[in-house]
mmCIF file of C-alpha atoms and ligand atoms in Angstrom:
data_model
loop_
_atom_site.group_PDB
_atom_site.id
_atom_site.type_symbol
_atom_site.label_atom_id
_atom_site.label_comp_id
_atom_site.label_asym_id
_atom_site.label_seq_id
_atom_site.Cartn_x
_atom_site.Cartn_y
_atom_site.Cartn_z
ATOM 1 C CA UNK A 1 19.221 31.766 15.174
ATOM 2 C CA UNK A 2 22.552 33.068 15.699
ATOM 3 C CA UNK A 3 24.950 29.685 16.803
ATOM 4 C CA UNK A 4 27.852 31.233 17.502
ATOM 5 C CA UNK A 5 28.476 30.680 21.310
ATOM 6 C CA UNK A 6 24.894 29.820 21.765
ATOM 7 C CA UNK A 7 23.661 27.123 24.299
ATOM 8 C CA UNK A 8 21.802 24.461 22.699
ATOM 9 C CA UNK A 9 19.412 23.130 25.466
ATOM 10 C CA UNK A 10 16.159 22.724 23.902
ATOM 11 C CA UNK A 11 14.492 22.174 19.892
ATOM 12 C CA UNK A 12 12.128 24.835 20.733
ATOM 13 C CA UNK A 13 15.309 27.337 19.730
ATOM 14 C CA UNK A 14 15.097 26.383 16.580
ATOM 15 C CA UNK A 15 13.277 27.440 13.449
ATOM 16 C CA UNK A 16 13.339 25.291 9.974
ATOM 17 C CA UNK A 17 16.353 27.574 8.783
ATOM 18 C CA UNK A 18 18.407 26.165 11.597
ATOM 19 C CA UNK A 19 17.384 23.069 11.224
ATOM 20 C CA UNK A 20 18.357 22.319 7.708
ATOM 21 C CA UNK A 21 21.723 24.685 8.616
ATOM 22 C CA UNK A 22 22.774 21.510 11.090
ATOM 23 C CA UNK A 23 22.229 19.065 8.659
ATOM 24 C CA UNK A 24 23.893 20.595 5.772
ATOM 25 C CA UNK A 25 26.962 21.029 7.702
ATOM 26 C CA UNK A 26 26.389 17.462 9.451
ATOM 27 C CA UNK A 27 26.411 16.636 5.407
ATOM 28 C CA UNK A 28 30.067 18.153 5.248
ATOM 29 C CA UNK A 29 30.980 16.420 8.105
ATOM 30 C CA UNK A 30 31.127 13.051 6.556
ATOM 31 C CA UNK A 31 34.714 12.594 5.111
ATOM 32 C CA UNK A 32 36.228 13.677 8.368
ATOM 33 C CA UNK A 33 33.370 11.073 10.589
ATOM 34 C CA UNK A 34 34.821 8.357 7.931
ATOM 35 C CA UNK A 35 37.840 9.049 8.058
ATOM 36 C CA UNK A 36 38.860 9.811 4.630
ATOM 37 C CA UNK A 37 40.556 13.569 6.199
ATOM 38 C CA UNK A 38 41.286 14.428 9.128
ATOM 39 C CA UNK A 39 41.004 18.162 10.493
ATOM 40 C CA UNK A 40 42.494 19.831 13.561
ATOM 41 C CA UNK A 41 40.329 22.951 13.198
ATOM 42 C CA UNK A 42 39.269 23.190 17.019
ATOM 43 C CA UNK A 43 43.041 22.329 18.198
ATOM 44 C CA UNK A 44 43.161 23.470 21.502
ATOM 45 C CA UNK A 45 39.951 23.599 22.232
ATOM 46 C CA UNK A 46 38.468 21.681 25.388
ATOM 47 C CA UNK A 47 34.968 20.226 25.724
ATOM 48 C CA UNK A 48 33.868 19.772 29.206
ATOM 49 C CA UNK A 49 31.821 16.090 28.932
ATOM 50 C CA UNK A 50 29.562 15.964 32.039
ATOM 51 C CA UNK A 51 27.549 13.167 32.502
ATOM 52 C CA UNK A 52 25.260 12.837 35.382
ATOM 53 C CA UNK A 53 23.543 10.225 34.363
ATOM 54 C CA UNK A 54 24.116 6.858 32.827
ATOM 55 C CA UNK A 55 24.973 7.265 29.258
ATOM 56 C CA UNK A 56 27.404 5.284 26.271
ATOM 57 C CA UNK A 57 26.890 6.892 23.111
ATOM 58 C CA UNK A 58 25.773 10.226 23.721
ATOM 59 C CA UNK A 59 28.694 10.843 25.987
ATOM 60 C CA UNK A 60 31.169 8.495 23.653
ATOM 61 C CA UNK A 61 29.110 10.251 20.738
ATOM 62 C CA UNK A 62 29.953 13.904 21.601
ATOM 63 C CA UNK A 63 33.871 13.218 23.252
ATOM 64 C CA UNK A 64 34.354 11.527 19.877
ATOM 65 C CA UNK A 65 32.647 14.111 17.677
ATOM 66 C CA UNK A 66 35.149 16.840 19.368
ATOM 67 C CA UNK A 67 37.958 14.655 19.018
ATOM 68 C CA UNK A 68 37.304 14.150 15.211
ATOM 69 C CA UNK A 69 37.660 17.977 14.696
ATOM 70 C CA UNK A 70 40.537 18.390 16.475
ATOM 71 C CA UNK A 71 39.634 19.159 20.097
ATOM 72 C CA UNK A 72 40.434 18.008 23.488
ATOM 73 C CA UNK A 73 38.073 16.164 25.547
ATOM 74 C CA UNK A 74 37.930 16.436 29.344
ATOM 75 C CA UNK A 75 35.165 14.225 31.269
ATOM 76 C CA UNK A 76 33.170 13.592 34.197
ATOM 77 C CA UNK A 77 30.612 10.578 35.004
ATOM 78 C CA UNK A 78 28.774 10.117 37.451
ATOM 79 C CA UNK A 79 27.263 12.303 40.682
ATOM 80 C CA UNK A 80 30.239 10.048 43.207
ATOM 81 C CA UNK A 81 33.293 11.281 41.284
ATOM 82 C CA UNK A 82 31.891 15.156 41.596
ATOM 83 C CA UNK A 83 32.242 17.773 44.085
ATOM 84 C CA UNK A 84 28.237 17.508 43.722
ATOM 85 C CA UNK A 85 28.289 15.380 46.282
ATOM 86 C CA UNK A 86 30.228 17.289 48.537
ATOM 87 C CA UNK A 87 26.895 19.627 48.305
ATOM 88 C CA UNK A 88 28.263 22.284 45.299
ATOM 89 C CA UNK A 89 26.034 23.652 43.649
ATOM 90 C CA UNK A 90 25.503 22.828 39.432
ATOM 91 C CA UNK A 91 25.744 26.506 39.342
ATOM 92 C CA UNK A 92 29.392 26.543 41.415
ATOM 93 C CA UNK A 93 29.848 23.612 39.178
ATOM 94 C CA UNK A 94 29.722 25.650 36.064
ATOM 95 C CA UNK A 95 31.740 28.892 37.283
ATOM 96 C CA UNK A 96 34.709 26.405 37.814
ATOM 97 C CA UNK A 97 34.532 23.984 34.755
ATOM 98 C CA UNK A 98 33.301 26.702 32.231
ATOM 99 C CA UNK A 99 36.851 28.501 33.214
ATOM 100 C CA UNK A 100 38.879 24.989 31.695
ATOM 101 C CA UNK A 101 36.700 24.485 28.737
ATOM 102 C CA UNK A 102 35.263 26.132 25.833
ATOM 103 C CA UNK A 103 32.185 24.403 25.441
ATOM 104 C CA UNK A 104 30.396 22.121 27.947
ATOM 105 C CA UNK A 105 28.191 18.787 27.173
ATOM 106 C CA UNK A 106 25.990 17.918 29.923
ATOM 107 C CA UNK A 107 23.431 15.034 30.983
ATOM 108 C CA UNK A 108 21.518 15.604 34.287
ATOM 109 C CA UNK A 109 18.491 13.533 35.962
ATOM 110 C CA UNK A 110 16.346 16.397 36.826
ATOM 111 C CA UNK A 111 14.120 18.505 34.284
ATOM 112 C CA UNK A 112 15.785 22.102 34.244
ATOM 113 C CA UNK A 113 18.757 21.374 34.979
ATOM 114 C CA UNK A 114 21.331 22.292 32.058
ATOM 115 C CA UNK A 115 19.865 25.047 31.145
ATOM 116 C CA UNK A 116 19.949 25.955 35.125
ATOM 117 C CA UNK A 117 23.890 25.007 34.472
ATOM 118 C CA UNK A 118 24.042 27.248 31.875
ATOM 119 C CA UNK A 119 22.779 30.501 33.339
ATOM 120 C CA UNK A 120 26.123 30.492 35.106
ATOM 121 C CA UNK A 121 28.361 29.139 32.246
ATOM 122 C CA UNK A 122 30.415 31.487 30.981
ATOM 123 C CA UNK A 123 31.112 29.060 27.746
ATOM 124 C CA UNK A 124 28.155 27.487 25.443
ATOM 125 C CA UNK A 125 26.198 24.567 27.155
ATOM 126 C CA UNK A 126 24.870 21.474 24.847
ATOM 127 C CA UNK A 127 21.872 19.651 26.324
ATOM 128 C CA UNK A 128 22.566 15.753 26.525
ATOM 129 C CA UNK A 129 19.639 15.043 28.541
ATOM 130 C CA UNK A 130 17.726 16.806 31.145
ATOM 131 C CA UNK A 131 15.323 14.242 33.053
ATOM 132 C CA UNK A 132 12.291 13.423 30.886
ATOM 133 C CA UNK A 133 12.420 16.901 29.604
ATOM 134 C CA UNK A 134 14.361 17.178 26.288
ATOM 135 C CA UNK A 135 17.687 15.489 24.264
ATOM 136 C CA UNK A 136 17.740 18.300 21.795
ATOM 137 C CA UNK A 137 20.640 16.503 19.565
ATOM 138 C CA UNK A 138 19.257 13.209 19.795
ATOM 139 C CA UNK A 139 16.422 14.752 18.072
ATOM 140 C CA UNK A 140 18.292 16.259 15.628
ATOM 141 C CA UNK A 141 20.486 13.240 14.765
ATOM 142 C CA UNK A 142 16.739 11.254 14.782
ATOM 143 C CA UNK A 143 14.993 13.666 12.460
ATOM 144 C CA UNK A 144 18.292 13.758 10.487
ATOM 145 C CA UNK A 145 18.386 9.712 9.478
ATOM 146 C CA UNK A 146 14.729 10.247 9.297
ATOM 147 C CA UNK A 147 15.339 12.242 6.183
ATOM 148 C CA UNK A 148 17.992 10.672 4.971
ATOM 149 C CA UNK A 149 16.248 7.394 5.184
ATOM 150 C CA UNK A 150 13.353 9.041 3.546
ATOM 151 C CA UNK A 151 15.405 10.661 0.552
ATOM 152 C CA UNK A 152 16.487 7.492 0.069
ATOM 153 C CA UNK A 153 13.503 6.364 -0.756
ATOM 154 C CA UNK A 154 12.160 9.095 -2.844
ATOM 155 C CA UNK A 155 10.383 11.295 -0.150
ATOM 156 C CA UNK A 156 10.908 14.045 2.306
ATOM 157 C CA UNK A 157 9.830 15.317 5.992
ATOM 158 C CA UNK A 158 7.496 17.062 4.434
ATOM 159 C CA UNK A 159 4.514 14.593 4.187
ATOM 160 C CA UNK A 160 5.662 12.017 7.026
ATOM 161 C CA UNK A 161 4.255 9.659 8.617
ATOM 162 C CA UNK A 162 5.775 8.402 11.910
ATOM 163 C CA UNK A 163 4.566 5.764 14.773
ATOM 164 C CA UNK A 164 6.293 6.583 18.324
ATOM 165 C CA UNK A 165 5.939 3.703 20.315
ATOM 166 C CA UNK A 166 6.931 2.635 24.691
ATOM 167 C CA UNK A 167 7.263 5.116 27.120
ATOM 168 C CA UNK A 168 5.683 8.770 26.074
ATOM 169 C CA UNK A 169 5.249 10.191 28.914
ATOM 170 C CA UNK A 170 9.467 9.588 30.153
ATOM 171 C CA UNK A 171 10.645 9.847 27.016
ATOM 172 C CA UNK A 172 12.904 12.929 26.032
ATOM 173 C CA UNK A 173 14.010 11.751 22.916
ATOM 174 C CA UNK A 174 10.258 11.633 21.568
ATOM 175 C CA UNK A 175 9.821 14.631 23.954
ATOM 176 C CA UNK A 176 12.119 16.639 21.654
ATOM 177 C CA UNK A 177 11.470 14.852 18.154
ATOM 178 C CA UNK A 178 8.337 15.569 18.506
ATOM 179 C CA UNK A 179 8.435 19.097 19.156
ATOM 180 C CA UNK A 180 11.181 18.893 16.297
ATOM 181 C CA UNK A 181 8.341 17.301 13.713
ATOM 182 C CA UNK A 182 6.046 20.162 14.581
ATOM 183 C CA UNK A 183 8.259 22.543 12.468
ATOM 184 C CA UNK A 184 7.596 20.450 9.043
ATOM 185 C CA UNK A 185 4.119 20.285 6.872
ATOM 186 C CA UNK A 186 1.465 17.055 6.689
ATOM 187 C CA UNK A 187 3.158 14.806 9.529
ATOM 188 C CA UNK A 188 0.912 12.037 10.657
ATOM 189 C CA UNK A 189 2.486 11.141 14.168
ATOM 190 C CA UNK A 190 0.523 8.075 15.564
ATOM 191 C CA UNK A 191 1.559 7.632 19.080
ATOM 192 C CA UNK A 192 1.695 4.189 20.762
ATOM 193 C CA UNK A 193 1.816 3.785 24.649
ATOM 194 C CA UNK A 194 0.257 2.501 27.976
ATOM 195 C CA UNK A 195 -2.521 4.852 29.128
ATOM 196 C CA UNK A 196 -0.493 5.351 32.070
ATOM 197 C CA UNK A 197 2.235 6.491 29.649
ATOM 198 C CA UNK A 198 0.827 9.006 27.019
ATOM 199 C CA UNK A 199 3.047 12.146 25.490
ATOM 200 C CA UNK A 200 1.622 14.813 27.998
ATOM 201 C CA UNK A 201 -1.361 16.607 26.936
ATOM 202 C CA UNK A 202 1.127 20.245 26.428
ATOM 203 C CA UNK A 203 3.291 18.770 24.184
ATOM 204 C CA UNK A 204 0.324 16.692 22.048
ATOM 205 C CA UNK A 205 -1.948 20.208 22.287
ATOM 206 C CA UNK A 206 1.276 22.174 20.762
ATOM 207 C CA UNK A 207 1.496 19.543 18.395
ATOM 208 C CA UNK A 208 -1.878 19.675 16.701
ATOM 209 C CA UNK A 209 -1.869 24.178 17.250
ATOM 210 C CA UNK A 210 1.359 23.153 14.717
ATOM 211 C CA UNK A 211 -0.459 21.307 12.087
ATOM 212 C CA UNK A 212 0.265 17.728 13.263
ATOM 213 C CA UNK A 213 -1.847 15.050 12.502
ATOM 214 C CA UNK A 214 -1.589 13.369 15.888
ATOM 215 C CA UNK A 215 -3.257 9.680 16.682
ATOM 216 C CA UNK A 216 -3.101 8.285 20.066
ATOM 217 C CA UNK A 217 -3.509 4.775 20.171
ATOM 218 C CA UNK A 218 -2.844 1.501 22.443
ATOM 219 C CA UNK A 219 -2.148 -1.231 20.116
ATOM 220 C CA UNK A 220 0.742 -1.913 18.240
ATOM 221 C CA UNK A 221 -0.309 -3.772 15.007
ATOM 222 C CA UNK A 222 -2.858 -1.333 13.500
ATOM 223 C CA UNK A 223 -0.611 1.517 14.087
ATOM 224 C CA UNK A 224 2.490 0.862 12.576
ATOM 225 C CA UNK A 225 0.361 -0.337 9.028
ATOM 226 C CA UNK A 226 0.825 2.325 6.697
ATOM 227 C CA UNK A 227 3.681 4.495 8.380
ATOM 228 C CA UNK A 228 7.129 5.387 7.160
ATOM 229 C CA UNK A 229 8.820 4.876 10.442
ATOM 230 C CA UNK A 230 8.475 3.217 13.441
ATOM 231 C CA UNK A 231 10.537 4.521 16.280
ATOM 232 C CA UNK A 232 10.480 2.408 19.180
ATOM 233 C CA UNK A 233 11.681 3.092 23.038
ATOM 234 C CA UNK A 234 12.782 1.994 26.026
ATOM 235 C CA UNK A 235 10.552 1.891 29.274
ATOM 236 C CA UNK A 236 12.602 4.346 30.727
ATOM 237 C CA UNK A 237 12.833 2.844 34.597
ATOM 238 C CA UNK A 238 14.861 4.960 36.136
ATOM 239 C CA UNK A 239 11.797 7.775 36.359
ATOM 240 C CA UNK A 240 9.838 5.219 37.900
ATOM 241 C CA UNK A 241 9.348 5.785 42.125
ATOM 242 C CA UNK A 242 10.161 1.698 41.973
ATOM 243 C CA UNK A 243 10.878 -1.118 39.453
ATOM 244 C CA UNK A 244 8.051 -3.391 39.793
ATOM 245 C CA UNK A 245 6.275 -0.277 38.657
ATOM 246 C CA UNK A 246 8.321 -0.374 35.381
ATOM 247 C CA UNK A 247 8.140 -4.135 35.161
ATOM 248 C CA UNK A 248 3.852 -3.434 34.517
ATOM 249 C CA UNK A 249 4.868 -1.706 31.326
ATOM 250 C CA UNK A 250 8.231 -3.906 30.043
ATOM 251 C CA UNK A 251 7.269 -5.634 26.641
ATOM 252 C CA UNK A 252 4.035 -4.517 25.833
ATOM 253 C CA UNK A 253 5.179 -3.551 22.209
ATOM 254 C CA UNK A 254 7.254 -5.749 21.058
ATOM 255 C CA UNK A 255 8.864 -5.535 17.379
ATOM 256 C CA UNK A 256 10.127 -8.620 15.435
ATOM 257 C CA UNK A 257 10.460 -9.473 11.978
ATOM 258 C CA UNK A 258 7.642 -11.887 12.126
ATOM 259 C CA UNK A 259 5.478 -8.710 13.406
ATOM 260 C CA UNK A 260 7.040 -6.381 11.083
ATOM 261 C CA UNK A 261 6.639 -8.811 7.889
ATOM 262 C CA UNK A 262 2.548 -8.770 9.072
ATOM 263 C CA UNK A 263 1.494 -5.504 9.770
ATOM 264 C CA UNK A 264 4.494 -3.081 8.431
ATOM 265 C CA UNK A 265 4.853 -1.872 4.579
ATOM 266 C CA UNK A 266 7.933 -3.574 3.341
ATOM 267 C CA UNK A 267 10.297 -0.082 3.022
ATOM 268 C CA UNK A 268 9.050 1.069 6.708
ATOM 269 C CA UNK A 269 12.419 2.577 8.392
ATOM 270 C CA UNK A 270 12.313 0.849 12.160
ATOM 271 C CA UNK A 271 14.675 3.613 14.495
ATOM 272 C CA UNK A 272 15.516 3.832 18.210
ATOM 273 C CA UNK A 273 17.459 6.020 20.379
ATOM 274 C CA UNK A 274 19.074 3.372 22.231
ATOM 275 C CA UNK A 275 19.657 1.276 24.117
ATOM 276 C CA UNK A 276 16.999 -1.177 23.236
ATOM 277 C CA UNK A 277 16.326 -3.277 26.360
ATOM 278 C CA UNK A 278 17.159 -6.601 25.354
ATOM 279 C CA UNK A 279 16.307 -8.833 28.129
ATOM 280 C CA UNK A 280 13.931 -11.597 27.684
ATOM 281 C CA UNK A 281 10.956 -9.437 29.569
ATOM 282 C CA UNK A 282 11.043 -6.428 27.104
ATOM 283 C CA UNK A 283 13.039 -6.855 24.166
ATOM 284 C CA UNK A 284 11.324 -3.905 22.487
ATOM 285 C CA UNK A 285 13.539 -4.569 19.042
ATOM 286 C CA UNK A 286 14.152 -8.147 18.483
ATOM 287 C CA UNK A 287 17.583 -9.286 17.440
ATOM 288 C CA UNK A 288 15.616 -11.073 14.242
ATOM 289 C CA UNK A 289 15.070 -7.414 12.737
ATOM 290 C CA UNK A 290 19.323 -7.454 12.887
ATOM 291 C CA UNK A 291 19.156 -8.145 9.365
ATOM 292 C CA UNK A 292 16.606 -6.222 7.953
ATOM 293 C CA UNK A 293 17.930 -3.606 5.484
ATOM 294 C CA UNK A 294 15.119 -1.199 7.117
ATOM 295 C CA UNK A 295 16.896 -1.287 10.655
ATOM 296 C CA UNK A 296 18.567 2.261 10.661
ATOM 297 C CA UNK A 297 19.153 1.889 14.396
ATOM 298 C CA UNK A 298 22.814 1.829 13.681
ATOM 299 C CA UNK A 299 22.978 4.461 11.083
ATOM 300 C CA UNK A 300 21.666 6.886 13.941
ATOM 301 C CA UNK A 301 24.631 6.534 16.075
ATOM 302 C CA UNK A 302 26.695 6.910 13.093
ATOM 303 C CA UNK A 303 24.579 10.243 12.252
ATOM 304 C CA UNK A 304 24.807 10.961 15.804
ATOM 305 C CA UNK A 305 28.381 11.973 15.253
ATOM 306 C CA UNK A 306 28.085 13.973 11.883
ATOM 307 C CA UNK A 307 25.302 16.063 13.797
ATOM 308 C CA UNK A 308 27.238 16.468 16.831
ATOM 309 C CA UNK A 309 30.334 17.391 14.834
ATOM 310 C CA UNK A 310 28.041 20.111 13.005
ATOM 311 C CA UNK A 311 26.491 21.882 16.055
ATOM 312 C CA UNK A 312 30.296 22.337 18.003
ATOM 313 C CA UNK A 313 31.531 23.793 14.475
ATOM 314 C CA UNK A 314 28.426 26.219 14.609
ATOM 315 C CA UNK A 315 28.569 26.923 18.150
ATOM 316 C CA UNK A 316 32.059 27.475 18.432
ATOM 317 C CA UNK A 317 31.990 29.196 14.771
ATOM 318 C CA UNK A 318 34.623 27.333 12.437
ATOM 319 C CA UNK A 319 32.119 25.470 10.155
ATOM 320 C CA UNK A 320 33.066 27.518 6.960
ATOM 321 C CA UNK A 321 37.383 26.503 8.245
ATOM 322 C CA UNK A 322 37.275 22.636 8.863
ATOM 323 C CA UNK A 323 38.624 22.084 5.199
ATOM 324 C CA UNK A 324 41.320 24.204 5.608
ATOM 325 C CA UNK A 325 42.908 22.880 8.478
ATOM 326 C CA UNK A 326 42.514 19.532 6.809
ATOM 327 C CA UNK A 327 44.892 16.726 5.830
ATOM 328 C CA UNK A 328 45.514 12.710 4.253
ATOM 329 C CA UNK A 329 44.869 10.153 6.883
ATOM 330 C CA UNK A 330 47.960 8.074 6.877
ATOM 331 C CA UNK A 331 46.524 4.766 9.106
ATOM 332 C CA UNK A 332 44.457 1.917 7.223
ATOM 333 C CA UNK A 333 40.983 2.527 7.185
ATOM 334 C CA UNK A 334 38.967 -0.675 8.080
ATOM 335 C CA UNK A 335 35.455 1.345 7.474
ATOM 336 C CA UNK A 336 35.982 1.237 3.506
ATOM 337 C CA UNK A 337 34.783 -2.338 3.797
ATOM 338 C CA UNK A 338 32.726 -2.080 6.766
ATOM 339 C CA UNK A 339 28.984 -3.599 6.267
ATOM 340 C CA UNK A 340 27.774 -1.290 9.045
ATOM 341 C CA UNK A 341 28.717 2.550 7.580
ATOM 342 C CA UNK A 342 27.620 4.079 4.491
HETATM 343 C C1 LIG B 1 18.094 7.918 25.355
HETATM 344 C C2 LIG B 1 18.175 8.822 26.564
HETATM 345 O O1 LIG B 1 19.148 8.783 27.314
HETATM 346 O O2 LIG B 1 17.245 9.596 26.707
HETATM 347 N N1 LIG B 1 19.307 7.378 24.992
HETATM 348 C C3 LIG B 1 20.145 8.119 24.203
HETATM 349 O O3 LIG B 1 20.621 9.160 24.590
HETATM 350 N N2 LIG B 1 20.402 7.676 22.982
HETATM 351 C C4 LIG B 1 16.995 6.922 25.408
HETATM 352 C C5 LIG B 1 16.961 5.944 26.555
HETATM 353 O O4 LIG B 1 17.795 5.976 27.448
HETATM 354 O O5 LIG B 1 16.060 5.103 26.525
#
């Protein structure tokens, strides 16, 4: 695909090529996310950051991400603090803010939406999450650690087997990653939910017309034996009518080290989107896995920002200048002895 000034709202845009195009320049991304240079290649620029919906890192993730190459970041949360609800439309919406910025972030409760938004954008549009539909870059930044993880350890995408475990059915991060996985050769996906809450039958159907292996199952122990990763989610309760409907499904697969140490191999990669819900009646990632060397939860959000960083340099078409407007950092850099970042 051509990026340049393209609107990133779904994985379905993209072919391998692209793919490993994102990561290499996520790879290239790292001395500036560590801050060992910085760069002001987009000075001047302005991303719109609109966020519909409740959100921490993806919003913090992308306003940070711009900020890191140089950019300007202007932001909205929340439907109250919008001329929304003063009955505009998202389309009015995006006439207006698409004349401040030069690329837009959005996140949006309904299915549709952004890419509705960006019909009438006149500058790119990057999906942050539609409804249940799709979180294109938190796929990306998932399948990204996924391989890094995995190259790590001697093996590739190519080959992998992954158990996706909690809410299916609501989920857009596995909605996307999944779709995402479909592009790569011999992936086992086992997938691990409530009846009630299954991937939907399109999405499992394109799946296995791609070549996927794909296992539905509704028990956790036998299905994350013998897998590479296990990415676990949230119960996602805000697509639920109530939340006593939500409650039926909280902490039905629950991970902890004791669990893990039984049933998982001991190299098996444990991810999440975030946020895990940590309250006593779900607590899908127990805090006892903090110390497991195999948590990568963390190093997502970290890769969340190279891959963010990558896809505004493509879309807005300065990947190949970021050295050049380069320089020293002059401020003391507490991550060189940070336990957390690479
Ligand atoms: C996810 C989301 O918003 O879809 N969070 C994220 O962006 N990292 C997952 C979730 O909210 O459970």
């Amino acid at each position: 695909m051509n990026f340049t000034g393209a609107h990133i709202l779904t994985v379905s845009q993209f072919q391998r090529e692209d793919v490993d195009r994102v990561f290499s320049t996520a790879d290239s991304m790292e001395p500036y996310a560590l801050r060992k240079r910085v760069t002001r290649v987009l000075e001047g620029a302005i991303l719109g950051n609109m966020f519909f919906e409740a959100s921490t890192r993806t919003r913090v993730s992308f306003g940070s991400a711009f900020n890191l190459l140089g950019g300007e970041v202007r932001e909205t949360a929340g439907f109250e603090s919008s001329a929304l609800v003063k009955g505009e439309s998202l389309q009015d919406t995006a006439r207006v803010l698409s004349g401040f910025s030069d690329v837009i972030c959005m996140r949006h409760p309904e299915d549709g939406s952004v890419a509705d938004f960006a019909e009438a954008s006149r500058v790119p549009v990057i999906n942050g999450g539609d409804g249940s539909n799709e979180h294109p870059t938190q796929a990306l930044l998932d399948l990204y650690t996924i391989r890094r993880e995995l190259l790590d350890k001697g093996k590739n995408i190519n080959g992998l087997s992954i158990a996706m475990i909690g809410d299916l059915r609501h989920g857009r991060t596995v909605h996307s990653l999944t779709k995402l996985l479909s592009l790569y050769d011999g992936v086992r996906v086992t997938l691990v939910s409530p009846r009630e809450l299954s991937l939907p039958d399109g999405i499992v159907e394109s799946m296995r017309n791609a070549g996927v292996d794909v296992r539905i199952r509704h028990e956790l122990a036998k299905s994350i034996v013998d897998v590479d990763i296990v990415y676990s989610t949230r119960i996602q309760e805000e697509r639920f009518s109530n939340k006593q409907e939500a409650d039926l499904y909280r902490g039905k697969f629950r991970l902890n080290q004791a669990i893990y140490t039984q049933y998982c191999q001991p190299n098996t990669v444990i991810m999440h989107p975030l946020p895990r819900d940590s309250r006593s009646d779900a607590n899908e990632l127990d805090n006892d896995l903090d110390d497991n060397p195999n948590l990568a939860i963390f190093r997502q959000t970290d890769n969340g920002l190279l891959v963010r960083m990558a896809l505004f340099a493509l879309v807005l078409d300065v990947a190949d200048k970021v050295e050049k407007f380069s320089a020293d950092v002059n401020w003391y850099n507490s991550r060189q002895s940070s336990k957390i970042t690479r």
